[in-house]
Coordinates of C-alpha atoms in Angstrom, one line a residue:
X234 CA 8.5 -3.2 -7.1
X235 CA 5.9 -1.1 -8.9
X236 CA 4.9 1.9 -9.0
X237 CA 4.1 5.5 -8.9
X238 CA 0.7 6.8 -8.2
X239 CA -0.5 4.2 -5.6
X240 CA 2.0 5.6 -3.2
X241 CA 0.8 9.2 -4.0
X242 CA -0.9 11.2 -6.9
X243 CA 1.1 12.1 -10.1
X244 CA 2.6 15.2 -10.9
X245 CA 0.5 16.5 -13.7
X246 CA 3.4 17.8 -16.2
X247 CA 3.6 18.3 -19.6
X248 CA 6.2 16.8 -21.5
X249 CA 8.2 18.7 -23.6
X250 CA 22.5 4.7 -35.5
X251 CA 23.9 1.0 -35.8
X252 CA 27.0 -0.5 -33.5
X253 CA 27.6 -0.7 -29.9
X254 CA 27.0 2.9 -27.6
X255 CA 29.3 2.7 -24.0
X256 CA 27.3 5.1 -21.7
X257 CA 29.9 5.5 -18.6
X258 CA 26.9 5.8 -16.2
X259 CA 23.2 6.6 -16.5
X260 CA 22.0 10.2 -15.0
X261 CA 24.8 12.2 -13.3
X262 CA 25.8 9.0 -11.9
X263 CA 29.8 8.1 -12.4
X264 CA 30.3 5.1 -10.3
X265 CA 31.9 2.4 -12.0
X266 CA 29.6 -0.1 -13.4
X267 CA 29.9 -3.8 -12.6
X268 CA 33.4 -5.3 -14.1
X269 CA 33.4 -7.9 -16.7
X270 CA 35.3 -10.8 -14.0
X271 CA 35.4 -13.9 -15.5
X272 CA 33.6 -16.9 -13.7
X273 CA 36.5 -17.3 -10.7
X274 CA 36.5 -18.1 -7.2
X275 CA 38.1 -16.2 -3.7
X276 CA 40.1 -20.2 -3.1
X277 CA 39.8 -21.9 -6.5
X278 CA 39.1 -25.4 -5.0
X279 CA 35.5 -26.6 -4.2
X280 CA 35.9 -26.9 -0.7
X281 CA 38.5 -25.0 0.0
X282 CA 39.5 -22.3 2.9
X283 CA 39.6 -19.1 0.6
X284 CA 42.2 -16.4 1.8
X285 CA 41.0 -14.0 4.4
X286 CA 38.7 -11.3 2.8
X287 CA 38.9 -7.7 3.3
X288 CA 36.0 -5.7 2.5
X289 CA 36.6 -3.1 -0.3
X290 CA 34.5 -0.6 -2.1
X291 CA 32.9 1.9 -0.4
X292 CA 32.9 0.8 3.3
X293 CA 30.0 3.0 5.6
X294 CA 30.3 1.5 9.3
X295 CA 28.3 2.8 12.7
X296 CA 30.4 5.6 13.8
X297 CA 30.8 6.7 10.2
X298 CA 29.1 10.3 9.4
X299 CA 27.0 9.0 6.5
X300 CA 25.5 6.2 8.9
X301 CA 22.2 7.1 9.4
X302 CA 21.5 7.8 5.6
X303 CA 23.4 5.0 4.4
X304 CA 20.8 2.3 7.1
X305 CA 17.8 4.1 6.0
X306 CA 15.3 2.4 3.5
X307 CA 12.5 3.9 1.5
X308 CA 9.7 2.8 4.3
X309 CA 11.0 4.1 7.4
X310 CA 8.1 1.5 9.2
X311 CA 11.4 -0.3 9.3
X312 CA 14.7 0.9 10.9
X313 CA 18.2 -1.6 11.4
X314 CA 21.4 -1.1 12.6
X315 CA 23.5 -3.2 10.5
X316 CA 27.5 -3.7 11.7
X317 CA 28.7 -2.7 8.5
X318 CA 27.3 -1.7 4.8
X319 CA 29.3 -2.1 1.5
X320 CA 28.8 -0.2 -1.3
X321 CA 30.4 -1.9 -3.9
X322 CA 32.5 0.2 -6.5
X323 CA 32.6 -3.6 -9.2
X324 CA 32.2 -7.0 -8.8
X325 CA 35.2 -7.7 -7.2
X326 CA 34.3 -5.6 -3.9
X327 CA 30.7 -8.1 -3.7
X328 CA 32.8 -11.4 -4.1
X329 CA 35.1 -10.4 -1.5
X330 CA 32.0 -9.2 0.9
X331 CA 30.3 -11.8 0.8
X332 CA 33.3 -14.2 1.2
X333 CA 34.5 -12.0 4.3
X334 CA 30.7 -12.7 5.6
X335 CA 30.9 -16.2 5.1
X336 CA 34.4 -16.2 6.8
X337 CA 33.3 -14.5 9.8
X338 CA 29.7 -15.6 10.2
X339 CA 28.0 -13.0 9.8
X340 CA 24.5 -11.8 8.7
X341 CA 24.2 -10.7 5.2
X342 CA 21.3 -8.9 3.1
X343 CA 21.4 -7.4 -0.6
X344 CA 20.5 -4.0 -1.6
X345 CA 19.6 -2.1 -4.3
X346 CA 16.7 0.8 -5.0
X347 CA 16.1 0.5 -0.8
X348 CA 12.3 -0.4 -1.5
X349 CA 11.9 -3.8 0.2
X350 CA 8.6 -3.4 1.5
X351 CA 9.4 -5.8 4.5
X352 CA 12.6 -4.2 5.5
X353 CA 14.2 -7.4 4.3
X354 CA 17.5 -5.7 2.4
X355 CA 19.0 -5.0 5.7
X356 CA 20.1 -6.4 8.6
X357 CA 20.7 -5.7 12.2
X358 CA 24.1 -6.3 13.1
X359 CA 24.7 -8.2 10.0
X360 CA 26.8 -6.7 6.5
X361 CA 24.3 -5.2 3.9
X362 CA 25.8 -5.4 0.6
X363 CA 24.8 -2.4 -1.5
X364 CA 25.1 -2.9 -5.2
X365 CA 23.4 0.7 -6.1
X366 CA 27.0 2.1 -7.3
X367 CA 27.1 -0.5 -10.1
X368 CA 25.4 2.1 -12.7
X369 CA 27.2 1.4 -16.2
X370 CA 25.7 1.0 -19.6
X371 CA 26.4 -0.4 -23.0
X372 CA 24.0 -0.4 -25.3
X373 CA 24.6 -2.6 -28.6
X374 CA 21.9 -0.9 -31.0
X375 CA 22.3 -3.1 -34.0
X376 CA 21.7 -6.3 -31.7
X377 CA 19.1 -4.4 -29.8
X378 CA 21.0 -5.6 -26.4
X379 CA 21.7 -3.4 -23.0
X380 CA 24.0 -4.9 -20.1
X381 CA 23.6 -2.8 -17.2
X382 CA 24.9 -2.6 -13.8
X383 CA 22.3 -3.9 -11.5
X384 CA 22.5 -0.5 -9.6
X385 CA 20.5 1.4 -11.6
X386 CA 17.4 2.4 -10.9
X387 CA 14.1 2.1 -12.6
X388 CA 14.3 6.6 -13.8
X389 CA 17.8 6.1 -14.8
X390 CA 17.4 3.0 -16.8
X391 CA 14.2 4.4 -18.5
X392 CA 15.9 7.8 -19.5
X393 CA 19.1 6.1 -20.7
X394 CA 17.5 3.9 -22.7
X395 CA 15.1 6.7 -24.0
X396 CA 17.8 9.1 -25.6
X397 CA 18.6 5.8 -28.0
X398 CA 15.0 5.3 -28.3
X399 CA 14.9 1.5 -26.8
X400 CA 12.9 0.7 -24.1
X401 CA 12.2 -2.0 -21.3
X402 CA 9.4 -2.6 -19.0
X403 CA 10.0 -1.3 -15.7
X404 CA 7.9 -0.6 -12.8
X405 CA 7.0 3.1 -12.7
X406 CA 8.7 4.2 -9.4
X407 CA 11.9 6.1 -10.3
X408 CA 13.3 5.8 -7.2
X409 CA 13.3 1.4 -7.2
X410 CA 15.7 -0.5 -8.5
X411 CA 15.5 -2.1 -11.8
X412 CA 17.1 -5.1 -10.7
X413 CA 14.9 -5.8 -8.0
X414 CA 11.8 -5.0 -10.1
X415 CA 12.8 -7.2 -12.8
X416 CA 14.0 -10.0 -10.9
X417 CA 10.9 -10.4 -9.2
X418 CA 9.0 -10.1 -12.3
X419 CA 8.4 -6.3 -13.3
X420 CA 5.5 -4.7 -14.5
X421 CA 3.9 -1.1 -15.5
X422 CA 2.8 1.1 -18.5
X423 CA 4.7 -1.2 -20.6
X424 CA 3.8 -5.0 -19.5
X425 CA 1.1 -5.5 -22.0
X426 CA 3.3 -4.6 -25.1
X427 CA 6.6 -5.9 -23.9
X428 CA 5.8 -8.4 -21.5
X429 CA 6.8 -8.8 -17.9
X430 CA 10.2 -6.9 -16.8
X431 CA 11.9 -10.3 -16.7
X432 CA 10.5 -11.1 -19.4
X433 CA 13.3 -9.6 -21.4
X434 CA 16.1 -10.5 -19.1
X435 CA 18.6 -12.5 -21.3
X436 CA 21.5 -12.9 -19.4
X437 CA 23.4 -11.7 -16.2
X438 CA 26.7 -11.8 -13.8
X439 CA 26.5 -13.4 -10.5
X440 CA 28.4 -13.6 -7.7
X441 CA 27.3 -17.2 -5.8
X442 CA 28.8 -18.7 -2.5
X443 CA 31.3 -21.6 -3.7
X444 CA 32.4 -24.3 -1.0
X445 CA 32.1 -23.9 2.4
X446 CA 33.6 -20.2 2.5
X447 CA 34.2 -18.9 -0.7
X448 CA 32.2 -16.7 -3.8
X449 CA 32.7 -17.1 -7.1
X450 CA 30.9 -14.8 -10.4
X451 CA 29.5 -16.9 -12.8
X452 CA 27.8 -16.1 -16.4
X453 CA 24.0 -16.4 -16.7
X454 CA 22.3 -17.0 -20.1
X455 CA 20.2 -19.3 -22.2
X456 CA 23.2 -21.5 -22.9
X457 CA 25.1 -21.2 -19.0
X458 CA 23.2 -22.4 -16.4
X459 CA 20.0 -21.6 -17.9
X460 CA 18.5 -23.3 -15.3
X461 CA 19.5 -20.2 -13.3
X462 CA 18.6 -18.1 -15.4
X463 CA 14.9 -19.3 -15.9
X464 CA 14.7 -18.9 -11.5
X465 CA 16.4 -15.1 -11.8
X466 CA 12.9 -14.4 -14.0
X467 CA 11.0 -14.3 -11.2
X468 CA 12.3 -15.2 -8.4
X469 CA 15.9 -14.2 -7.9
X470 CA 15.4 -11.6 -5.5
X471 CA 18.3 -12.5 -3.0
X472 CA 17.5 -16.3 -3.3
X473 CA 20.5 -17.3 -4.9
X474 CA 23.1 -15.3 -5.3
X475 CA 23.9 -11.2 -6.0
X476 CA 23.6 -10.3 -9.6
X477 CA 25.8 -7.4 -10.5
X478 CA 24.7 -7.2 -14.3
X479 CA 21.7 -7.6 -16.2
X480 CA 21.5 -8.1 -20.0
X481 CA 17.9 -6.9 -21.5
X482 CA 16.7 -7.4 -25.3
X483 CA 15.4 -4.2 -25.3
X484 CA 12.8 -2.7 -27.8
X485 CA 12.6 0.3 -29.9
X486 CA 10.6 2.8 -28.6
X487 CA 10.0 6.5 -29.9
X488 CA 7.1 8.0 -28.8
X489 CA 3.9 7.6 -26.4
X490 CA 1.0 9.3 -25.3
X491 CA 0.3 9.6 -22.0
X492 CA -3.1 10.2 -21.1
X493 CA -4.6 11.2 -17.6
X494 CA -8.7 10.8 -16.6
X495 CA -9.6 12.4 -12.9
X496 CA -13.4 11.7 -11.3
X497 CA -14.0 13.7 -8.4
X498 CA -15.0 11.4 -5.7
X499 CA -15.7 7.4 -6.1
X500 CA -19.9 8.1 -6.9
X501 CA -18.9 6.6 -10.3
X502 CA -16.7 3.8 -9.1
X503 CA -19.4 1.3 -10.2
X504 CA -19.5 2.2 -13.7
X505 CA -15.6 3.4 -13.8
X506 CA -13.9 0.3 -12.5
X507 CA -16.5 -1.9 -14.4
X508 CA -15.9 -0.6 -17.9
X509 CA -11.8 -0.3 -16.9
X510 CA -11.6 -4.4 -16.0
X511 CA -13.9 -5.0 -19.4
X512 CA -11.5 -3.0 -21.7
X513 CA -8.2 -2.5 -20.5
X514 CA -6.8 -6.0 -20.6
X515 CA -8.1 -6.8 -24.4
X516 CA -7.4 -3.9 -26.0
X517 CA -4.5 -3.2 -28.3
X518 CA -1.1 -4.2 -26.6
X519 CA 0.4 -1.3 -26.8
X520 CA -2.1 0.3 -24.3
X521 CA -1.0 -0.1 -20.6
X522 CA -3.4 1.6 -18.0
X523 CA -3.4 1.6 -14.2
X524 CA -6.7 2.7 -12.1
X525 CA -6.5 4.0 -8.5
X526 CA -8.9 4.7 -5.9
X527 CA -8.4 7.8 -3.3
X528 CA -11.2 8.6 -1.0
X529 CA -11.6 11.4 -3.2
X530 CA -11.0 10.6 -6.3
X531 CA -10.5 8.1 -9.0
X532 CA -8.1 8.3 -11.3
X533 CA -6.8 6.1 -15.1
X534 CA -3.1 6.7 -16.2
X535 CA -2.9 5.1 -19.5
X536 CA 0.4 4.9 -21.8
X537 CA 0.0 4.1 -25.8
X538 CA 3.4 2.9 -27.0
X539 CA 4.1 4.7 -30.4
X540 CA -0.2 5.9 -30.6
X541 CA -1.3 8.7 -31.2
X542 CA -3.7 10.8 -29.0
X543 CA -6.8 10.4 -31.1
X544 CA -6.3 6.6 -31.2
X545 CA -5.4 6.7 -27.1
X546 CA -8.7 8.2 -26.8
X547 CA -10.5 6.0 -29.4
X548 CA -9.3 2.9 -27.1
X549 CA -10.4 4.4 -24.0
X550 CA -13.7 5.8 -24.7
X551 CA -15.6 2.9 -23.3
X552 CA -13.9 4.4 -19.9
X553 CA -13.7 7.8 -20.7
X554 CA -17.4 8.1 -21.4
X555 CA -18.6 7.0 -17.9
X556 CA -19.3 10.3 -16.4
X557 CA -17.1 13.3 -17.3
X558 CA -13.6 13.1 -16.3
X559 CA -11.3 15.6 -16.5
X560 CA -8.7 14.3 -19.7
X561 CA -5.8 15.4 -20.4
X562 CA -3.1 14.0 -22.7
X563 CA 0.8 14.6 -23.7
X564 CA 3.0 12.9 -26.4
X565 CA 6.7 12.9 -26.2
X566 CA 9.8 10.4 -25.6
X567 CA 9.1 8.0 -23.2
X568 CA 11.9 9.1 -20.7
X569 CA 10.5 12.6 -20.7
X570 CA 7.6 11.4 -19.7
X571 CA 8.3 9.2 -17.3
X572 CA 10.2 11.5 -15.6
X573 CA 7.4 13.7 -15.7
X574 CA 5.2 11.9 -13.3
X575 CA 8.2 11.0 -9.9
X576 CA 7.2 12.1 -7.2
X577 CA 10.7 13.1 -4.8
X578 CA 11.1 10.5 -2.3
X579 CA 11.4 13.3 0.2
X580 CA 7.8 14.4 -0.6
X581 CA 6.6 11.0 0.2
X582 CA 5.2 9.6 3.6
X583 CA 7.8 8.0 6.0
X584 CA 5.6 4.4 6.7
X585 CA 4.0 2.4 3.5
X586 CA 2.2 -1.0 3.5
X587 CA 0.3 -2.8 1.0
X588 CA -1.1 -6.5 -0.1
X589 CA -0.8 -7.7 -3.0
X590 CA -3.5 -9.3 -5.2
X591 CA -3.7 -10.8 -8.9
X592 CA -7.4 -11.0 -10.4
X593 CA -8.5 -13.8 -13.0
X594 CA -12.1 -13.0 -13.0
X595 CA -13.7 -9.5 -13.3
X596 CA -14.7 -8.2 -10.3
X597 CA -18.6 -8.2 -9.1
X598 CA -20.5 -5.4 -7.7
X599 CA -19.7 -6.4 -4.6
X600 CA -16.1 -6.5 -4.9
X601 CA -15.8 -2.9 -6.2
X602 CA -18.5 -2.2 -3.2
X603 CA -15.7 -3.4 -0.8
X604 CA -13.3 -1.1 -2.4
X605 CA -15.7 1.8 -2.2
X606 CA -16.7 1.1 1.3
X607 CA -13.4 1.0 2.6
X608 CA -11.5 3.7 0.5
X609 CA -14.3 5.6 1.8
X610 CA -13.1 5.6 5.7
X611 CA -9.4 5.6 4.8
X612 CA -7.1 6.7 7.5
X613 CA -5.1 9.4 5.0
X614 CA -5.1 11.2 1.5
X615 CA -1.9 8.4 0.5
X616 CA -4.3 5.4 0.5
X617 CA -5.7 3.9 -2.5
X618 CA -6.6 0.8 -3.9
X619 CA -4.3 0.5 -7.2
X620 CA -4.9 -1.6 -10.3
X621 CA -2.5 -2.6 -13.3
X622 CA -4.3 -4.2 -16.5
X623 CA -2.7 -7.6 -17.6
X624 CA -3.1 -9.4 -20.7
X625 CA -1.3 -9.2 -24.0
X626 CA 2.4 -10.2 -24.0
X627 CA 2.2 -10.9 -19.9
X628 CA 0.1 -14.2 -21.3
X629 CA 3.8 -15.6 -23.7
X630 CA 6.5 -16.4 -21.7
X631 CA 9.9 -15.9 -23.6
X632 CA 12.2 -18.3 -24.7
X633 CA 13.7 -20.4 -21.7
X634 CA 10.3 -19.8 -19.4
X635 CA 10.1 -17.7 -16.3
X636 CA 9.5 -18.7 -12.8
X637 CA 6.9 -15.6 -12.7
X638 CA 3.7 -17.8 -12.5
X639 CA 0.3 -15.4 -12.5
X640 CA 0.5 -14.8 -16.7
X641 CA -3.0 -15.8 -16.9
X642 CA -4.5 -12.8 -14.4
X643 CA -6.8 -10.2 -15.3
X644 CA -5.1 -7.6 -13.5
X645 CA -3.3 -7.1 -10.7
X646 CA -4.6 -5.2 -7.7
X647 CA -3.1 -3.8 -4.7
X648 CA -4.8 -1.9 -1.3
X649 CA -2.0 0.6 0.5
X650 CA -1.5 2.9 3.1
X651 CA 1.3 5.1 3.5
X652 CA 1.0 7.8 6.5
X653 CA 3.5 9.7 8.4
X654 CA 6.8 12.2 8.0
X655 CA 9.8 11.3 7.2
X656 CA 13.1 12.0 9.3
X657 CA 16.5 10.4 10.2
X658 CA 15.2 8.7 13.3
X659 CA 12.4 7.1 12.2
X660 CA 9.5 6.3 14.3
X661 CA 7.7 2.8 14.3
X662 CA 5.6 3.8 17.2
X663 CA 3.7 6.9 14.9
X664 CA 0.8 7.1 16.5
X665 CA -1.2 6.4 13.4
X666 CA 0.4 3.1 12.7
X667 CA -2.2 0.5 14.0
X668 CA -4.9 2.5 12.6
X669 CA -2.9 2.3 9.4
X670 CA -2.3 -1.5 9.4
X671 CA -5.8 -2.8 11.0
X672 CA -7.6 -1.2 8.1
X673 CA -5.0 -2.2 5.2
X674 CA -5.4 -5.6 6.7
X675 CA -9.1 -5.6 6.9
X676 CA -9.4 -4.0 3.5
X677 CA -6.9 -7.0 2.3
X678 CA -8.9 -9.9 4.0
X679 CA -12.5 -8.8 2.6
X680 CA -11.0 -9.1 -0.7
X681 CA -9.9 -12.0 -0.3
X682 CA -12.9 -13.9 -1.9
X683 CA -12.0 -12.2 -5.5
X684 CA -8.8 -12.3 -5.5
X685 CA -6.0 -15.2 -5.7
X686 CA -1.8 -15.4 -5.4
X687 CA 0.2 -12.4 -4.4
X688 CA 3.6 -10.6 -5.6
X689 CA 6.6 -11.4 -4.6
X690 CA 7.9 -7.5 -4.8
X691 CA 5.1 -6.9 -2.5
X692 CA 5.4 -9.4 -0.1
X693 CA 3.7 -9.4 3.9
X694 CA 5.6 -11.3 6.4
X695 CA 2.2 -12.8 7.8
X696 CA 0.8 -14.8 4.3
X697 CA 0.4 -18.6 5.1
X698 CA 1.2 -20.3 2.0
X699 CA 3.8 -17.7 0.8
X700 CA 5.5 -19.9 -1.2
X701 CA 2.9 -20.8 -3.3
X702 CA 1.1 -17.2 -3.3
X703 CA 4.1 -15.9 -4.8
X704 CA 5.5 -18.9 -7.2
X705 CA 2.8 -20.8 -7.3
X706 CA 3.4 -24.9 -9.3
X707 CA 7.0 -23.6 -10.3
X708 CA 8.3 -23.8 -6.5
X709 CA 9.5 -27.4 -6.7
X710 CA 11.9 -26.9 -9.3
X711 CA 12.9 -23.3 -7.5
X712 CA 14.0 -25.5 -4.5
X713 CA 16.0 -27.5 -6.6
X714 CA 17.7 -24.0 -8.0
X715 CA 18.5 -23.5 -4.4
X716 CA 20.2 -26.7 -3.6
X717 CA 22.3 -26.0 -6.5
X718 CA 23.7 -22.8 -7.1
X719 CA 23.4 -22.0 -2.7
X720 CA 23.0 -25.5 -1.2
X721 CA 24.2 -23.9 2.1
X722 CA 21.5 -21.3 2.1
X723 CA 23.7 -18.2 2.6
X724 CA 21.0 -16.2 1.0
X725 CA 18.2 -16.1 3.2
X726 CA 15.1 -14.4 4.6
X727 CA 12.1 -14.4 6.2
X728 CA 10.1 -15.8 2.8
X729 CA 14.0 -16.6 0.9
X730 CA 13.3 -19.7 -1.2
X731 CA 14.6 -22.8 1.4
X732 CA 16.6 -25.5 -0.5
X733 CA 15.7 -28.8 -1.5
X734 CA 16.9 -31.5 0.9
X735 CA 17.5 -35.1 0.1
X736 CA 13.9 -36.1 2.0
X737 CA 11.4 -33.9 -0.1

């Protein structure tokens, strides 16, 4: 998942050696990072009954106190009642959940930041396995390589990685996770310099089911099962297993200018969006820049990776120079900043939902017309139409391939809607729900003529085609993944990746 300001305006703020560095957890966090288990089984023998599996780690159930907040997701649009939710304390506590899920037939879903946008990392009356505790770090400098647990999120990876001046590409929501941002392919300020989020994914632990009842870890990496390794760059979202670490060739990183351009209103939008789609995605690569629509206003974020202001602003001026927006620009570590601009989740509104687009053309007048007309009768101050710029390193895949297929877009697009307060019971029946979702629909489908594919981190439980909207050519060999590593399809959901059978 991506990102900040389509969910709600930024916070303006202004921003004030060799070998390997163990950091026992990132932010105030001290939950013990996934363990370094050794590829093993719960019942060594393929095949074989495994022990019976009791659930360890941190173990929240219904009549538990910290229920309600433990069920609760970021988009409250969707509330479950699952029988039981892990919060695993290692790898040891996720093989033995999911083997005592297998064992007693139950329901499972994998959790992380708590920003599925379909509700689909829980489970009604099922075991959610919550991997948010795994937070450590270790950072080899001289190697330029971080393993992290995969419960970090996006904020505390960035800032971690920050005070040793590395970075990666992440989305730019604090609050997601990192691992399900990368492994659904990952973009933000960053993408153009560094590529896509998974794009730097080198490795990784995961637990897989094994025999008819079992889990086992196993090692992920360019020279064990790479095969796995090229699906988890793009499409391992809870298709094939629970990863519990991720391994990153990180990049050095010291200093970046942030730079932010407000219009009032969307008069301008015209000239704005056209000269943003005709710059941003050729200009230098360390330039990322995201453009957002309110009914009020339009807005740029931009971020130049190690620039300086006066060459941020030489790079924009073919934008900047439409109109008279106000600018206003900061330089400082990149953690600072990005911390800068997070928004509290409790700030946010309860219900989100968005489509997801990717762009290989520039848009006509009559596409940004559609955007104009329709941000114009938006149903509340949170809806926007939100744009990332592609190009540069997005169009390389690394070393081994990805299964993130859309490297050739423009940019990538997205209408939302979020609306409502939040509380512990949750309301689907707001009252300004269908509003909400007939006009994000509508706004989606008249689109529809300039735009192509979708995001898997955005998905919509109604797309025909899914499969191929979100993995487009490379959904072949992702079934065959599947009948590999999970040929019983343990991990599933409503859009999981189904297996290969014998008669495809």
């Amino acid at each position: 998942m991506n990102d900040f300001s389509r969910r709600r305006l930024l916070k303006a703020t202004a921003v004030a050696g060799a070998g390997a560095i163990v950091v026992p957890g990132a932010a105030a966090a001290e939950a013990p990072g996934a363990s370094a288990v050794t590829e093993a089984s719960v019942g060594e023998a393929h095949g074989a009954k495994c022990p019976p599996a009791k659930l360890t780690g941190r173990i929240v159930r219904p009549n538990d106190p910290g229920y309600t907040d433990a069920r609760l997701g970021w988009d409250q649009l969707f509330s479950h009642y699952p029988l039981v939710i892990v919060f695993a304390q290692n790898t040891q506590d996720v093989v033995n959940a999911l083997t005592w899920a297998r064992q007693n037939d139950v329901a499972l879903r994998i959790r992380s930041g708590r920003h599925s946008l379909e509700g689909w990392s829980n489970v009604d009356s099922g075991l959610v396995i919550d991997i948010s505790e795994l937070k450590s770090v270790h950072i080899d400098s001289a190697a330029r390589v971080a393993t992290v647990g995969s419960g970090l999120n996006q904020l505390e990876a960035v800032t971690t990685l920050a005070k040793h001046n590395f970075a990666v590409t992440t989305g730019t929501e604090g609050s997601v996770g990192l691992a399900g941002a990368t492994l659904g392919g990952g973009f933000g300020f960053l993408t153009r310099w560094l590529g896509m989020a998974c794009d730097s994914l080198i490795g990784a632990e995961v637990v897989v089911a094994e025999g008819d009842e079992c889990a086992k870890v196993i090692k992920v990496d360019r020279n064990h099962n790479s095969d796995l390794l090229w699906a988890l760059r793009g499409a391992g979202n809870g298709n094939f297993g629970i990863v519990t670490s991720l391994t990153y060739k990180v990049a050095p990183l010291k200093s970046v200018t942030y730079v932010t351009a407000t219009w009032d209103g969307i008069g301008e939008l015209r000239r704005v969006f056209d000269a943003w789609q005709r710059t941003a995605p050729y200009a230098d690569n360390r330039l990322g820049t995201q453009l957002e629509v309110h009914r009020n206003q339009t807005l740029l974020f931009a971020v130049l990776a190690e620039g300086t202001p006066a060459e941020a602003k030489k790079l924009l001026a073919p934008i900047l120079s439409v109109d008279s927006p106000k600018v206003s620009m900061q330089v400082g570590n990149w953690g600072e900043v990005y911390s800068g601009f997070q928004i509290p989740t409790e700030d946010e509104p309860a219900n989100w939902k968005f489509y997801s687009q990717f762009t290989r053309k520039p848009f006509p007048g009559k596409a940004i017309d559609v955007i104009s007309s329709f941000m114009k009768d938006a149903p509340t101050d949170d809806s926007n139409f939100f744009t990332q710029a592609f190009g540069g390193a997005v169009r390389k895949s690394p070393r081994g391939g990805t299964a993130f297929p859309h490297r050739d877009a423009l940019f990538y697009s997205e209408p939302g809607v979020g609306w409502g307060t939040r509380s512990d019971q949750p309301g689907i029946c707001d009252p300004l729900t269908p509003q909400a979702q007939a006009w994000i629909a509508e706004f989606s489908q008249a689109l529809r003529p300039y735009v192509d594919g979708a995001y898997v981190n955005v998905p919509n439980i109604g797309m025909q085609d899914w499969e191929t909207a979100y993995w487009g050519s490379n959904l072949g060999r992702l079934r065959n993944i599947k009948a590999k590593y999970d040929p019983h399809n343990v991990f599933q959901y409503d859009q999981s990746i189904p297996p290969a059978s014998r008669w495809d």
